Amino acid sequence: MTAASTEPVAGEPVAGEPMTGESLLGEAVNGLPADFVWGAATSAYQIEGAAAEDGRAPSVWDTFSHTPGAVAGGDHGDVACDHYHRMPEDVGLLAGLGLDAYRFSVSWPRVQPGGKGPVNARGLAFYDRLVDELLDKGITPWATLYHWDLPQELEDAGGWPVRDTAYRFAEYAGIVADALGDRVTDWITLNEPYCSAMLGYYQGVHAPGRTSFPDFTKAAHHLLLGHGLAARQVRERAARPPRVGITFNPVVAQPASDAPEDVEAARRADAVGTRIYLDPVVHGRYPEDLLADLAPYDALPPVEDGDLETIAQPLDFLGVNYYFRNVVKPSDEPHGYRSVQQTDRPSTAMPWEIYPEGMTSLLTRLTREYGDLPLYITENGAAFDDTASPVDASGRIQDADRIAFLADHLAAVGRARAAGADVRGYFCWSLLDNFEWAYGYAKRFGLVHVDYATQRRTPKASALWLRDAARACRAGDGGAPVPVE
Ligand code: FCB
């Protein structure tokens, strides 16, 4: 596809074309400051493809997605959005949308195929080109070091439940900091360790598909240790003074009723889904109630001397991914809760309940309990069945439902700021429709539609809406946050 086919994004809407969601713009950006960072996010395995090219070795997600029955439709990331070959075009899309920043992830098995040992220069060169291309277009690169694609060789040696994986991760982080740290200043060590540990090692619905509760807590601890060690490496080795953060998807747990057992289930969900990560990283300790919950399952985190100091590295910001809340009841499983689908409220295609209020309460809670760290929404967005949306004369999907979702969640961010949360930016998930993990290609989160047969990219109406929201925001100023009581 040529650059010409992306042109409508850079230009104004076609004359006479109604600007879907225009009325939502004011409300969405009211409360956001003029210097708010507007971005889009992706991750390596979900978009790159080129799975066996230029020396890349398999990750746990290659193995998992090629395991029969693991991923819907038998889908895998072998080709995905073919971003590896179409990177300049995709950066052109970002530029056309006038976004300030792009959050991407670096593929560990592309850079260091075995997870240890020699660097694969051809793989590393891809990120070198990507960063240059972004900077050339005036877009700030935000690099995530780990978005779930553990080199398969390390999984074969035990994976995240094994302590050595944390040391290997730190070594890899140093390699990337050496290569990109002269141009990248915004670094995220891990994306959502909850998913790597809970979904990957206990629930078995994500790679590597293991189902041991003690392995979950071992994995969680070693991921956090890896975060601390990697943060140190980036700070020591990046040529430009870096800003280092970590991205969590805290579980926003609410009891299904006031019944004590439901309230207790919500406490357990919060302990094992949220505080198990945030407390060690920010406060340097595991919560007492969590340790009491874990002890009967022989699942205490394998803490060694000095680990908690390493884990609690100073942070420059906290990355927050928010999609939905969890309304919970007790369960007999070791993690102690199960989520109850809310049928009386609208949901996305996942189907995840649409609950923007949770964005506000999460951000204000983080500020209250974890201090005045700058916060960035590093992911928020929605999958909808775009085939049900009207398509206009230019072929653009009029995804009014996605626009409403984004507007409502941005307004919720504004409300959190008004209540004192220091939220400084918003990265929409995702730039492109892409490989949605266990759901395969069936769920589309993109601002830009991808026709997987032709790899043609077509920005949806939501892409133009986000561009206009960013513009409107820059033109106004929602003011400074006030302190949380
Ligand atoms: C998050 C992941 C991201 C994407 C969205 C929908 O949990 O970080 O890769 O799959 O969900």
Short mmCIF file of C-alpha atoms and ligand atoms in Angstrom, two decimals:
data_model
loop_
_atom_site.label_atom_id
_atom_site.label_comp_id
_atom_site.label_asym_id
_atom_site.label_seq_id
_atom_site.Cartn_x
_atom_site.Cartn_y
_atom_site.Cartn_z
CA MET A 1 0.00 0.00 0.00
CA THR A 2 1.26 3.46 -0.84
CA ALA A 3 1.31 6.49 1.38
CA ALA A 4 -1.48 7.98 -0.71
CA SER A 5 -4.05 5.62 0.75
CA THR A 6 -3.44 7.05 4.21
CA GLU A 7 -3.95 10.62 3.05
CA PRO A 8 -7.44 11.22 4.44
CA VAL A 9 -6.05 11.06 7.96
CA ALA A 10 -3.67 13.93 7.46
CA GLY A 11 -6.29 16.08 5.77
CA GLU A 12 -9.48 17.60 7.04
CA PRO A 13 -12.68 15.56 6.96
CA VAL A 14 -14.25 15.41 3.51
CA ALA A 15 -16.41 18.52 3.01
CA GLY A 16 -19.95 17.89 4.17
CA GLU A 17 -18.95 14.76 6.05
CA PRO A 18 -20.46 14.93 9.51
CA MET A 19 -17.81 14.83 12.23
CA THR A 20 -19.09 11.95 14.30
CA GLY A 21 -18.67 12.69 17.97
CA GLU A 22 -17.92 16.39 17.54
CA SER A 23 -20.31 17.19 20.34
CA LEU A 24 -18.31 14.90 22.62
CA LEU A 25 -15.02 16.70 22.09
CA GLY A 26 -15.50 19.51 24.60
CA GLU A 27 -16.58 17.23 27.39
CA ALA A 28 -13.75 14.79 26.67
CA VAL A 29 -10.89 17.27 26.84
CA ASN A 30 -12.34 19.59 29.46
CA GLY A 31 -10.10 19.03 32.47
CA LEU A 32 -7.01 18.03 30.47
CA PRO A 33 -4.07 20.47 30.28
CA ALA A 34 -2.71 21.84 27.02
CA ASP A 35 0.54 19.90 27.51
CA PHE A 36 -1.24 16.58 28.02
CA VAL A 37 0.50 13.78 26.07
CA TRP A 38 -1.66 12.21 23.37
CA GLY A 39 -0.54 8.86 22.03
CA ALA A 40 -1.36 5.43 20.71
CA ALA A 41 0.01 2.07 21.84
CA THR A 42 0.86 -1.31 20.29
CA SER A 43 3.01 -4.28 21.21
CA ALA A 44 5.55 -6.26 19.23
CA TYR A 45 3.95 -9.69 18.97
CA GLN A 46 0.54 -8.21 18.24
CA ILE A 47 1.59 -6.25 15.16
CA GLU A 48 5.07 -7.08 13.86
CA GLY A 49 4.74 -10.45 12.15
CA ALA A 50 8.04 -11.47 10.51
CA ALA A 51 8.18 -14.13 13.18
CA ALA A 52 11.11 -16.03 11.71
CA GLU A 53 12.88 -13.19 9.98
CA ASP A 54 16.28 -11.57 10.48
CA GLY A 55 17.27 -13.96 13.23
CA ARG A 56 14.21 -13.71 15.49
CA ALA A 57 13.63 -16.85 17.57
CA PRO A 58 10.27 -18.05 18.96
CA SER A 59 8.75 -16.56 22.08
CA VAL A 60 6.26 -18.23 24.40
CA TRP A 61 3.50 -16.60 22.35
CA ASP A 62 4.71 -18.25 19.12
CA THR A 63 4.62 -21.62 20.84
CA PHE A 64 1.30 -21.00 22.57
CA SER A 65 -0.51 -19.64 19.53
CA HIS A 66 0.60 -22.64 17.48
CA THR A 67 -0.79 -24.99 20.13
CA PRO A 68 -4.13 -26.35 18.88
CA GLY A 69 -7.06 -24.87 20.80
CA ALA A 70 -5.07 -22.18 22.60
CA VAL A 71 -6.12 -19.19 20.48
CA ALA A 72 -9.51 -18.51 18.89
CA GLY A 73 -9.60 -19.46 15.23
CA GLY A 74 -6.13 -21.01 15.44
CA ASP A 75 -4.76 -17.49 14.90
CA HIS A 76 -1.11 -16.62 15.54
CA GLY A 77 1.26 -13.69 15.09
CA ASP A 78 3.37 -15.05 12.21
CA VAL A 79 2.28 -12.18 9.97
CA ALA A 80 -0.03 -10.09 12.19
CA CYS A 81 -0.14 -6.52 10.78
CA ASP A 82 3.15 -7.05 8.96
CA HIS A 83 4.36 -3.97 10.78
CA TYR A 84 7.96 -5.19 10.57
CA HIS A 85 7.82 -4.46 6.85
CA ARG A 86 5.36 -1.56 6.94
CA MET A 87 6.79 0.42 9.84
CA PRO A 88 7.32 3.71 7.96
CA GLU A 89 3.74 3.63 6.71
CA ASP A 90 2.47 3.03 10.24
CA VAL A 91 4.55 5.87 11.64
CA GLY A 92 3.05 7.96 8.84
CA LEU A 93 -0.41 7.10 10.21
CA LEU A 94 0.61 8.30 13.67
CA ALA A 95 1.97 11.49 12.19
CA GLY A 96 -1.22 12.01 10.20
CA LEU A 97 -3.17 11.77 13.42
CA GLY A 98 -0.97 14.44 14.98
CA LEU A 99 -0.22 12.29 18.02
CA ASP A 100 2.59 13.36 20.35
CA ALA A 101 3.83 9.94 21.37
CA TYR A 102 3.89 6.29 20.39
CA ARG A 103 4.15 3.44 22.88
CA PHE A 104 5.62 0.31 21.29
CA SER A 105 7.30 -2.74 22.75
CA VAL A 106 10.67 -4.22 21.93
CA SER A 107 10.60 -7.93 21.13
CA TRP A 108 13.12 -9.70 23.36
CA PRO A 109 13.44 -12.74 21.04
CA ARG A 110 14.18 -10.41 18.13
CA VAL A 111 16.95 -8.61 19.99
CA GLN A 112 18.40 -11.52 21.95
CA PRO A 113 16.89 -14.66 20.42
CA GLY A 114 17.87 -17.12 23.13
CA GLY A 115 17.05 -14.72 25.95
CA LYS A 116 20.72 -14.68 26.85
CA GLY A 117 24.00 -14.50 25.06
CA PRO A 118 24.58 -12.85 21.73
CA VAL A 119 22.70 -9.82 20.52
CA ASN A 120 20.95 -10.13 17.17
CA ALA A 121 22.06 -6.94 15.45
CA ARG A 122 19.51 -7.24 12.63
CA GLY A 123 16.65 -7.45 15.12
CA LEU A 124 17.92 -4.53 17.16
CA ALA A 125 18.31 -2.49 13.97
CA PHE A 126 14.54 -2.58 13.46
CA TYR A 127 13.97 -0.59 16.66
CA ASP A 128 16.79 1.73 15.75
CA ARG A 129 14.97 2.53 12.50
CA LEU A 130 11.62 2.81 14.26
CA VAL A 131 12.95 5.32 16.79
CA ASP A 132 14.61 7.39 14.06
CA GLU A 133 11.43 7.37 11.99
CA LEU A 134 9.35 8.49 14.97
CA LEU A 135 11.73 11.29 15.89
CA ASP A 136 11.89 12.39 12.29
CA LYS A 137 8.10 12.83 12.39
CA GLY A 138 8.19 14.65 15.73
CA ILE A 139 6.70 11.72 17.68
CA THR A 140 8.14 10.83 21.10
CA PRO A 141 9.02 7.13 21.39
CA TRP A 142 7.85 5.34 24.56
CA ALA A 143 9.60 1.97 24.71
CA THR A 144 8.16 -0.96 26.67
CA LEU A 145 10.82 -3.58 27.30
CA TYR A 146 8.53 -6.52 27.96
CA HIS A 147 5.04 -7.05 26.59
CA TRP A 148 4.76 -10.79 27.26
CA ASP A 149 7.00 -12.29 24.56
CA LEU A 150 9.46 -14.26 26.69
CA PRO A 151 12.08 -16.06 24.55
CA GLN A 152 11.00 -19.71 24.40
CA GLU A 153 14.47 -20.88 25.43
CA LEU A 154 14.04 -19.12 28.77
CA GLU A 155 10.62 -20.70 29.26
CA ASP A 156 12.22 -24.07 28.55
CA ALA A 157 14.67 -23.28 31.35
CA GLY A 158 11.78 -22.62 33.77
CA GLY A 159 10.36 -19.25 32.68
CA TRP A 160 9.38 -16.48 35.10
CA PRO A 161 8.93 -18.85 38.08
CA VAL A 162 12.72 -19.22 37.94
CA ARG A 163 14.87 -16.47 39.46
CA ASP A 164 17.43 -16.48 36.70
CA THR A 165 14.84 -15.09 34.25
CA ALA A 166 14.90 -11.79 36.18
CA TYR A 167 18.68 -11.54 35.70
CA ARG A 168 18.35 -12.37 32.03
CA PHE A 169 15.72 -9.63 31.66
CA ALA A 170 18.04 -7.08 33.24
CA GLU A 171 20.80 -8.06 30.83
CA TYR A 172 18.46 -7.62 27.86
CA ALA A 173 17.25 -4.26 29.23
CA GLY A 174 20.85 -3.07 29.32
CA ILE A 175 21.34 -4.09 25.69
CA VAL A 176 18.30 -2.11 24.59
CA ALA A 177 19.28 0.90 26.73
CA ASP A 178 22.75 0.87 25.13
CA ALA A 179 21.23 0.87 21.66
CA LEU A 180 18.29 3.25 22.02
CA GLY A 181 19.07 5.25 25.15
CA ASP A 182 20.64 8.10 23.19
CA ARG A 183 17.21 8.87 21.69
CA VAL A 184 14.54 7.20 23.86
CA THR A 185 13.87 8.89 27.19
CA ASP A 186 10.55 7.28 28.21
CA TRP A 187 10.92 3.66 29.31
CA ILE A 188 8.42 1.15 30.62
CA THR A 189 9.98 -2.00 32.04
CA LEU A 190 6.99 -4.36 32.11
CA ASN A 191 3.51 -4.34 30.68
CA GLU A 192 0.86 -5.76 33.02
CA PRO A 193 2.75 -8.34 35.09
CA TYR A 194 -0.73 -9.44 36.26
CA CYS A 195 -1.36 -10.98 32.85
CA SER A 196 2.08 -12.59 32.53
CA ALA A 197 1.84 -14.16 35.98
CA MET A 198 -1.87 -14.81 36.61
CA LEU A 199 -3.11 -15.55 33.10
CA GLY A 200 0.11 -17.18 31.90
CA TYR A 201 1.19 -19.31 34.87
CA TYR A 202 -1.98 -19.94 36.88
CA GLN A 203 -5.06 -19.62 34.67
CA GLY A 204 -3.30 -20.94 31.60
CA VAL A 205 -5.23 -18.78 29.14
CA HIS A 206 -2.14 -16.84 28.05
CA ALA A 207 1.32 -18.11 27.11
CA PRO A 208 2.95 -20.21 28.35
CA GLY A 209 -0.37 -21.78 29.40
CA ARG A 210 0.70 -23.17 32.77
CA THR A 211 -1.74 -23.77 35.63
CA SER A 212 0.10 -23.79 38.95
CA PHE A 213 -0.85 -21.30 41.68
CA PRO A 214 2.60 -21.35 43.35
CA ASP A 215 4.15 -20.72 39.93
CA PHE A 216 1.94 -17.64 39.63
CA THR A 217 3.41 -16.02 42.75
CA LYS A 218 6.94 -17.07 41.84
CA ALA A 219 6.46 -15.56 38.40
CA ALA A 220 4.98 -12.37 39.86
CA HIS A 221 7.93 -11.94 42.24
CA HIS A 222 10.54 -12.56 39.57
CA LEU A 223 8.81 -10.20 37.17
CA LEU A 224 8.99 -7.49 39.84
CA LEU A 225 12.62 -8.32 40.57
CA GLY A 226 13.29 -8.13 36.84
CA HIS A 227 11.60 -4.73 36.80
CA GLY A 228 13.84 -3.38 39.56
CA LEU A 229 17.02 -4.76 38.00
CA ALA A 230 16.02 -3.53 34.54
CA ALA A 231 15.19 -0.05 35.85
CA ARG A 232 18.72 0.14 37.28
CA GLN A 233 20.23 -1.00 33.99
CA VAL A 234 18.32 1.59 31.99
CA ARG A 235 19.35 4.36 34.39
CA GLU A 236 23.01 3.28 34.29
CA ARG A 237 23.29 2.74 30.58
CA ALA A 238 20.96 5.08 28.69
CA ALA A 239 22.97 7.96 27.24
CA ARG A 240 20.16 10.47 27.82
CA PRO A 241 18.74 10.81 31.33
CA PRO A 242 15.80 8.40 31.19
CA ARG A 243 12.36 8.50 32.77
CA VAL A 244 11.59 4.98 33.94
CA GLY A 245 8.17 3.59 34.80
CA ILE A 246 6.17 0.37 34.84
CA THR A 247 2.68 -0.32 33.52
CA PHE A 248 0.05 -2.06 35.63
CA ASN A 249 -3.55 -3.02 34.97
CA PRO A 250 -4.84 -2.86 38.53
CA VAL A 251 -7.92 -4.97 39.17
CA VAL A 252 -10.75 -2.55 39.95
CA ALA A 253 -12.64 -4.91 42.23
CA GLN A 254 -16.11 -4.21 43.61
CA PRO A 255 -18.17 -6.64 45.70
CA ALA A 256 -21.28 -7.98 43.97
CA SER A 257 -23.27 -7.07 47.11
CA ASP A 258 -22.76 -5.82 50.66
CA ALA A 259 -22.66 -9.41 51.91
CA PRO A 260 -19.48 -9.98 53.93
CA GLU A 261 -18.34 -12.84 51.67
CA ASP A 262 -18.58 -10.60 48.60
CA VAL A 263 -16.71 -7.81 50.38
CA GLU A 264 -14.05 -10.36 51.34
CA ALA A 265 -13.83 -11.58 47.72
CA ALA A 266 -13.21 -7.97 46.61
CA ARG A 267 -10.45 -7.62 49.20
CA ARG A 268 -8.82 -10.80 47.93
CA ALA A 269 -9.10 -9.67 44.31
CA ASP A 270 -7.51 -6.37 45.23
CA ALA A 271 -4.71 -8.10 47.13
CA VAL A 272 -3.84 -10.68 44.49
CA GLY A 273 -4.57 -8.49 41.45
CA THR A 274 -3.44 -5.01 42.45
CA ARG A 275 -1.54 -4.64 45.73
CA ILE A 276 0.68 -7.68 45.05
CA TYR A 277 2.38 -5.50 42.39
CA LEU A 278 1.96 -1.93 43.54
CA ASP A 279 2.90 -2.39 47.20
CA PRO A 280 6.34 -3.93 46.57
CA VAL A 281 7.13 -1.58 43.68
CA VAL A 282 6.08 1.61 45.44
CA HIS A 283 6.31 0.77 49.16
CA GLY A 284 8.93 -2.01 49.12
CA ARG A 285 6.77 -4.62 50.89
CA TYR A 286 4.11 -7.25 50.20
CA PRO A 287 0.74 -6.65 51.91
CA GLU A 288 0.24 -8.67 55.11
CA ASP A 289 -3.28 -9.78 54.19
CA LEU A 290 -2.03 -11.08 50.82
CA LEU A 291 0.70 -13.14 52.50
CA ALA A 292 -1.92 -14.62 54.83
CA ASP A 293 -4.08 -15.52 51.80
CA LEU A 294 -1.15 -17.17 49.99
CA ALA A 295 0.39 -19.14 52.86
CA PRO A 296 -2.13 -22.05 52.89
CA TYR A 297 -1.34 -22.71 49.22
CA ASP A 298 2.39 -22.86 49.73
CA ALA A 299 2.52 -19.88 47.42
CA LEU A 300 4.48 -17.20 49.28
CA PRO A 301 6.62 -15.05 46.98
CA PRO A 302 10.22 -16.36 47.03
CA VAL A 303 11.75 -13.21 48.52
CA GLU A 304 15.51 -13.20 49.07
CA ASP A 305 17.55 -10.63 50.99
CA GLY A 306 17.61 -7.30 49.22
CA ASP A 307 14.86 -8.17 46.72
CA LEU A 308 12.34 -5.68 48.03
CA GLU A 309 14.90 -2.86 47.95
CA THR A 310 15.70 -3.77 44.35
CA ILE A 311 12.03 -3.95 43.40
CA ALA A 312 11.25 -0.56 44.97
CA GLN A 313 13.40 1.47 42.59
CA PRO A 314 12.39 5.11 42.39
CA LEU A 315 9.87 5.60 39.61
CA ASP A 316 9.49 8.57 37.32
CA PHE A 317 5.90 7.67 36.51
CA LEU A 318 3.34 4.93 36.78
CA GLY A 319 1.70 3.55 33.63
CA VAL A 320 -1.97 2.63 34.10
CA ASN A 321 -3.99 0.41 31.77
CA TYR A 322 -7.72 0.52 32.40
CA TYR A 323 -10.47 -1.27 30.48
CA PHE A 324 -13.18 -2.46 32.90
CA ARG A 325 -14.03 -3.18 36.52
CA ASN A 326 -14.47 -6.58 38.16
CA VAL A 327 -17.66 -7.16 40.13
CA VAL A 328 -16.77 -10.15 42.26
CA LYS A 329 -18.07 -13.00 44.38
CA PRO A 330 -16.08 -15.60 46.30
CA SER A 331 -14.69 -18.73 44.68
CA ASP A 332 -12.95 -21.82 46.05
CA GLU A 333 -9.98 -21.29 43.80
CA PRO A 334 -6.77 -20.21 45.53
CA HIS A 335 -7.06 -16.61 44.35
CA GLY A 336 -10.43 -16.44 46.07
CA TYR A 337 -12.75 -14.61 43.70
CA ARG A 338 -14.67 -14.88 40.47
CA SER A 339 -16.00 -12.07 38.29
CA VAL A 340 -19.70 -11.71 37.62
CA GLN A 341 -20.69 -10.40 34.19
CA GLN A 342 -22.90 -7.32 34.50
CA THR A 343 -25.81 -7.74 32.15
CA ASP A 344 -27.65 -4.51 32.91
CA ARG A 345 -24.96 -2.24 31.44
CA PRO A 346 -23.49 -1.97 27.94
CA SER A 347 -20.32 -3.84 27.15
CA THR A 348 -17.76 -3.95 24.37
CA ALA A 349 -17.26 -6.91 22.04
CA MET A 350 -14.96 -8.69 24.52
CA PRO A 351 -17.53 -8.47 26.29
CA TRP A 352 -16.09 -6.09 28.88
CA GLU A 353 -18.50 -3.87 30.78
CA ILE A 354 -18.22 -0.18 29.86
CA TYR A 355 -17.55 1.53 33.17
CA PRO A 356 -15.75 4.88 32.84
CA GLU A 357 -16.36 5.65 36.53
CA GLY A 358 -13.75 2.99 37.28
CA MET A 359 -11.11 5.07 35.51
CA THR A 360 -11.75 7.99 37.87
CA SER A 361 -11.86 5.90 41.02
CA LEU A 362 -8.72 3.96 40.06
CA LEU A 363 -6.66 7.09 39.36
CA THR A 364 -7.71 8.86 42.54
CA ARG A 365 -7.09 5.70 44.56
CA LEU A 366 -3.59 5.33 43.11
CA THR A 367 -2.85 8.92 44.05
CA ARG A 368 -4.18 8.44 47.57
CA GLU A 369 -2.40 5.17 48.30
CA TYR A 370 0.74 5.37 46.22
CA GLY A 371 1.66 9.03 46.42
CA ASP A 372 1.96 11.81 43.93
CA LEU A 373 3.67 9.90 41.12
CA PRO A 374 2.91 11.24 37.66
CA LEU A 375 0.38 8.89 36.03
CA TYR A 376 -0.01 8.09 32.35
CA ILE A 377 -2.85 6.06 30.89
CA THR A 378 -0.67 3.71 28.85
CA GLU A 379 -3.70 1.80 27.50
CA ASN A 380 -7.42 2.35 27.21
CA GLY A 381 -9.67 1.55 24.31
CA ALA A 382 -12.35 -0.81 23.09
CA ALA A 383 -13.06 -3.67 20.72
CA PHE A 384 -16.35 -3.31 18.90
CA ASP A 385 -17.84 -5.29 16.07
CA ASP A 386 -16.87 -2.76 13.41
CA THR A 387 -18.70 -4.74 10.73
CA ALA A 388 -21.90 -3.53 12.43
CA SER A 389 -20.89 0.13 12.00
CA PRO A 390 -21.81 2.19 8.94
CA VAL A 391 -19.07 2.81 6.37
CA ASP A 392 -19.02 6.20 4.63
CA ALA A 393 -18.34 6.95 0.96
CA SER A 394 -14.58 7.05 1.52
CA GLY A 395 -14.65 3.59 3.09
CA ARG A 396 -14.23 4.92 6.60
CA ILE A 397 -15.86 2.96 9.42
CA GLN A 398 -18.08 5.28 11.43
CA ASP A 399 -17.35 3.70 14.82
CA ALA A 400 -19.51 5.95 16.96
CA ASP A 401 -19.45 3.40 19.78
CA ARG A 402 -15.64 3.60 20.03
CA ILE A 403 -15.74 7.41 19.91
CA ALA A 404 -18.26 7.46 22.76
CA PHE A 405 -16.07 5.04 24.73
CA LEU A 406 -12.96 7.18 24.28
CA ALA A 407 -14.83 10.40 25.07
CA ASP A 408 -16.34 8.97 28.25
CA HIS A 409 -13.01 7.62 29.47
CA LEU A 410 -11.13 10.82 28.69
CA ALA A 411 -13.78 12.78 30.59
CA ALA A 412 -13.26 10.33 33.47
CA VAL A 413 -9.52 11.11 33.36
CA GLY A 414 -10.37 14.81 33.52
CA ARG A 415 -12.51 14.18 36.60
CA ALA A 416 -9.64 12.30 38.24
CA ARG A 417 -7.36 15.25 37.56
CA ALA A 418 -9.90 17.63 39.06
CA ALA A 419 -9.84 15.40 42.15
CA GLY A 420 -6.06 15.67 42.36
CA ALA A 421 -4.65 12.78 40.30
CA ASP A 422 -1.58 13.94 38.37
CA VAL A 423 -2.47 12.29 35.06
CA ARG A 424 -0.26 13.58 32.27
CA GLY A 425 -1.11 11.58 29.19
CA TYR A 426 -3.32 9.06 27.43
CA PHE A 427 -2.29 6.32 25.00
CA CYS A 428 -5.15 4.78 23.11
CA TRP A 429 -5.09 1.02 22.66
CA SER A 430 -4.52 0.53 19.82
CA LEU A 431 -3.15 2.26 16.75
CA LEU A 432 -4.07 -0.75 14.60
CA ASP A 433 -6.45 -3.67 14.74
CA ASN A 434 -4.14 -6.49 15.75
CA PHE A 435 -3.60 -9.96 17.25
CA GLU A 436 -5.66 -9.82 20.43
CA TRP A 437 -3.88 -12.66 22.27
CA ALA A 438 -6.20 -15.60 23.06
CA TYR A 439 -8.98 -13.92 21.02
CA GLY A 440 -6.87 -13.86 17.87
CA TYR A 441 -7.86 -11.39 15.15
CA ALA A 442 -11.57 -11.57 15.96
CA LYS A 443 -11.46 -8.61 18.33
CA ARG A 444 -10.58 -5.26 16.81
CA PHE A 445 -9.27 -2.49 19.08
CA GLY A 446 -7.74 -0.33 16.34
CA LEU A 447 -8.16 3.34 15.61
CA VAL A 448 -7.11 2.15 12.17
CA HIS A 449 -8.84 -0.77 10.48
CA VAL A 450 -6.56 -3.46 9.08
CA ASP A 451 -7.71 -5.68 6.24
CA TYR A 452 -5.61 -8.73 7.05
CA ALA A 453 -5.92 -10.15 3.54
CA THR A 454 -4.36 -7.10 1.88
CA GLN A 455 -2.79 -5.34 4.90
CA ARG A 456 -4.57 -2.20 3.80
CA ARG A 457 -4.92 0.29 6.65
CA THR A 458 -8.01 2.56 6.81
CA PRO A 459 -8.37 5.00 9.69
CA LYS A 460 -11.73 4.73 11.42
CA ALA A 461 -13.77 7.80 12.40
CA SER A 462 -12.40 7.34 15.95
CA ALA A 463 -8.88 8.00 14.65
CA LEU A 464 -9.94 11.38 13.32
CA TRP A 465 -11.86 12.05 16.49
CA LEU A 466 -8.79 11.41 18.64
CA ARG A 467 -6.76 13.70 16.40
CA ASP A 468 -9.36 16.43 16.91
CA ALA A 469 -9.54 15.82 20.65
CA ALA A 470 -5.76 16.27 20.89
CA ARG A 471 -6.01 19.49 18.87
CA ALA A 472 -8.86 20.84 20.98
CA CYS A 473 -6.91 20.01 24.11
CA ARG A 474 -3.78 21.80 22.93
CA ALA A 475 -5.88 24.85 22.13
CA GLY A 476 -7.35 25.02 25.64
CA ASP A 477 -6.14 24.24 29.10
CA GLY A 478 -8.03 22.24 31.66
CA GLY A 479 -5.95 23.59 34.51
CA ALA A 480 -3.70 22.11 37.16
CA PRO A 481 -4.72 19.25 39.46
CA VAL A 482 -5.83 20.05 42.98
CA PRO A 483 -4.69 17.95 45.93
CA VAL A 484 -6.64 14.80 46.86
CA GLU A 485 -8.11 15.06 50.38
C1 FCB B 1 -4.14 -5.38 27.54
C2 FCB B 1 -2.86 -5.69 26.83
C3 FCB B 1 -2.83 -5.28 25.37
C4 FCB B 1 -4.16 -5.52 24.71
C5 FCB B 1 -5.29 -4.95 25.53
C6 FCB B 1 -6.65 -5.10 24.91
O1 FCB B 1 -4.30 -6.22 28.64
O2 FCB B 1 -1.77 -5.07 27.48
O3 FCB B 1 -1.78 -5.96 24.75
O4 FCB B 1 -4.33 -6.85 24.44
O5 FCB B 1 -5.30 -5.53 26.80
#
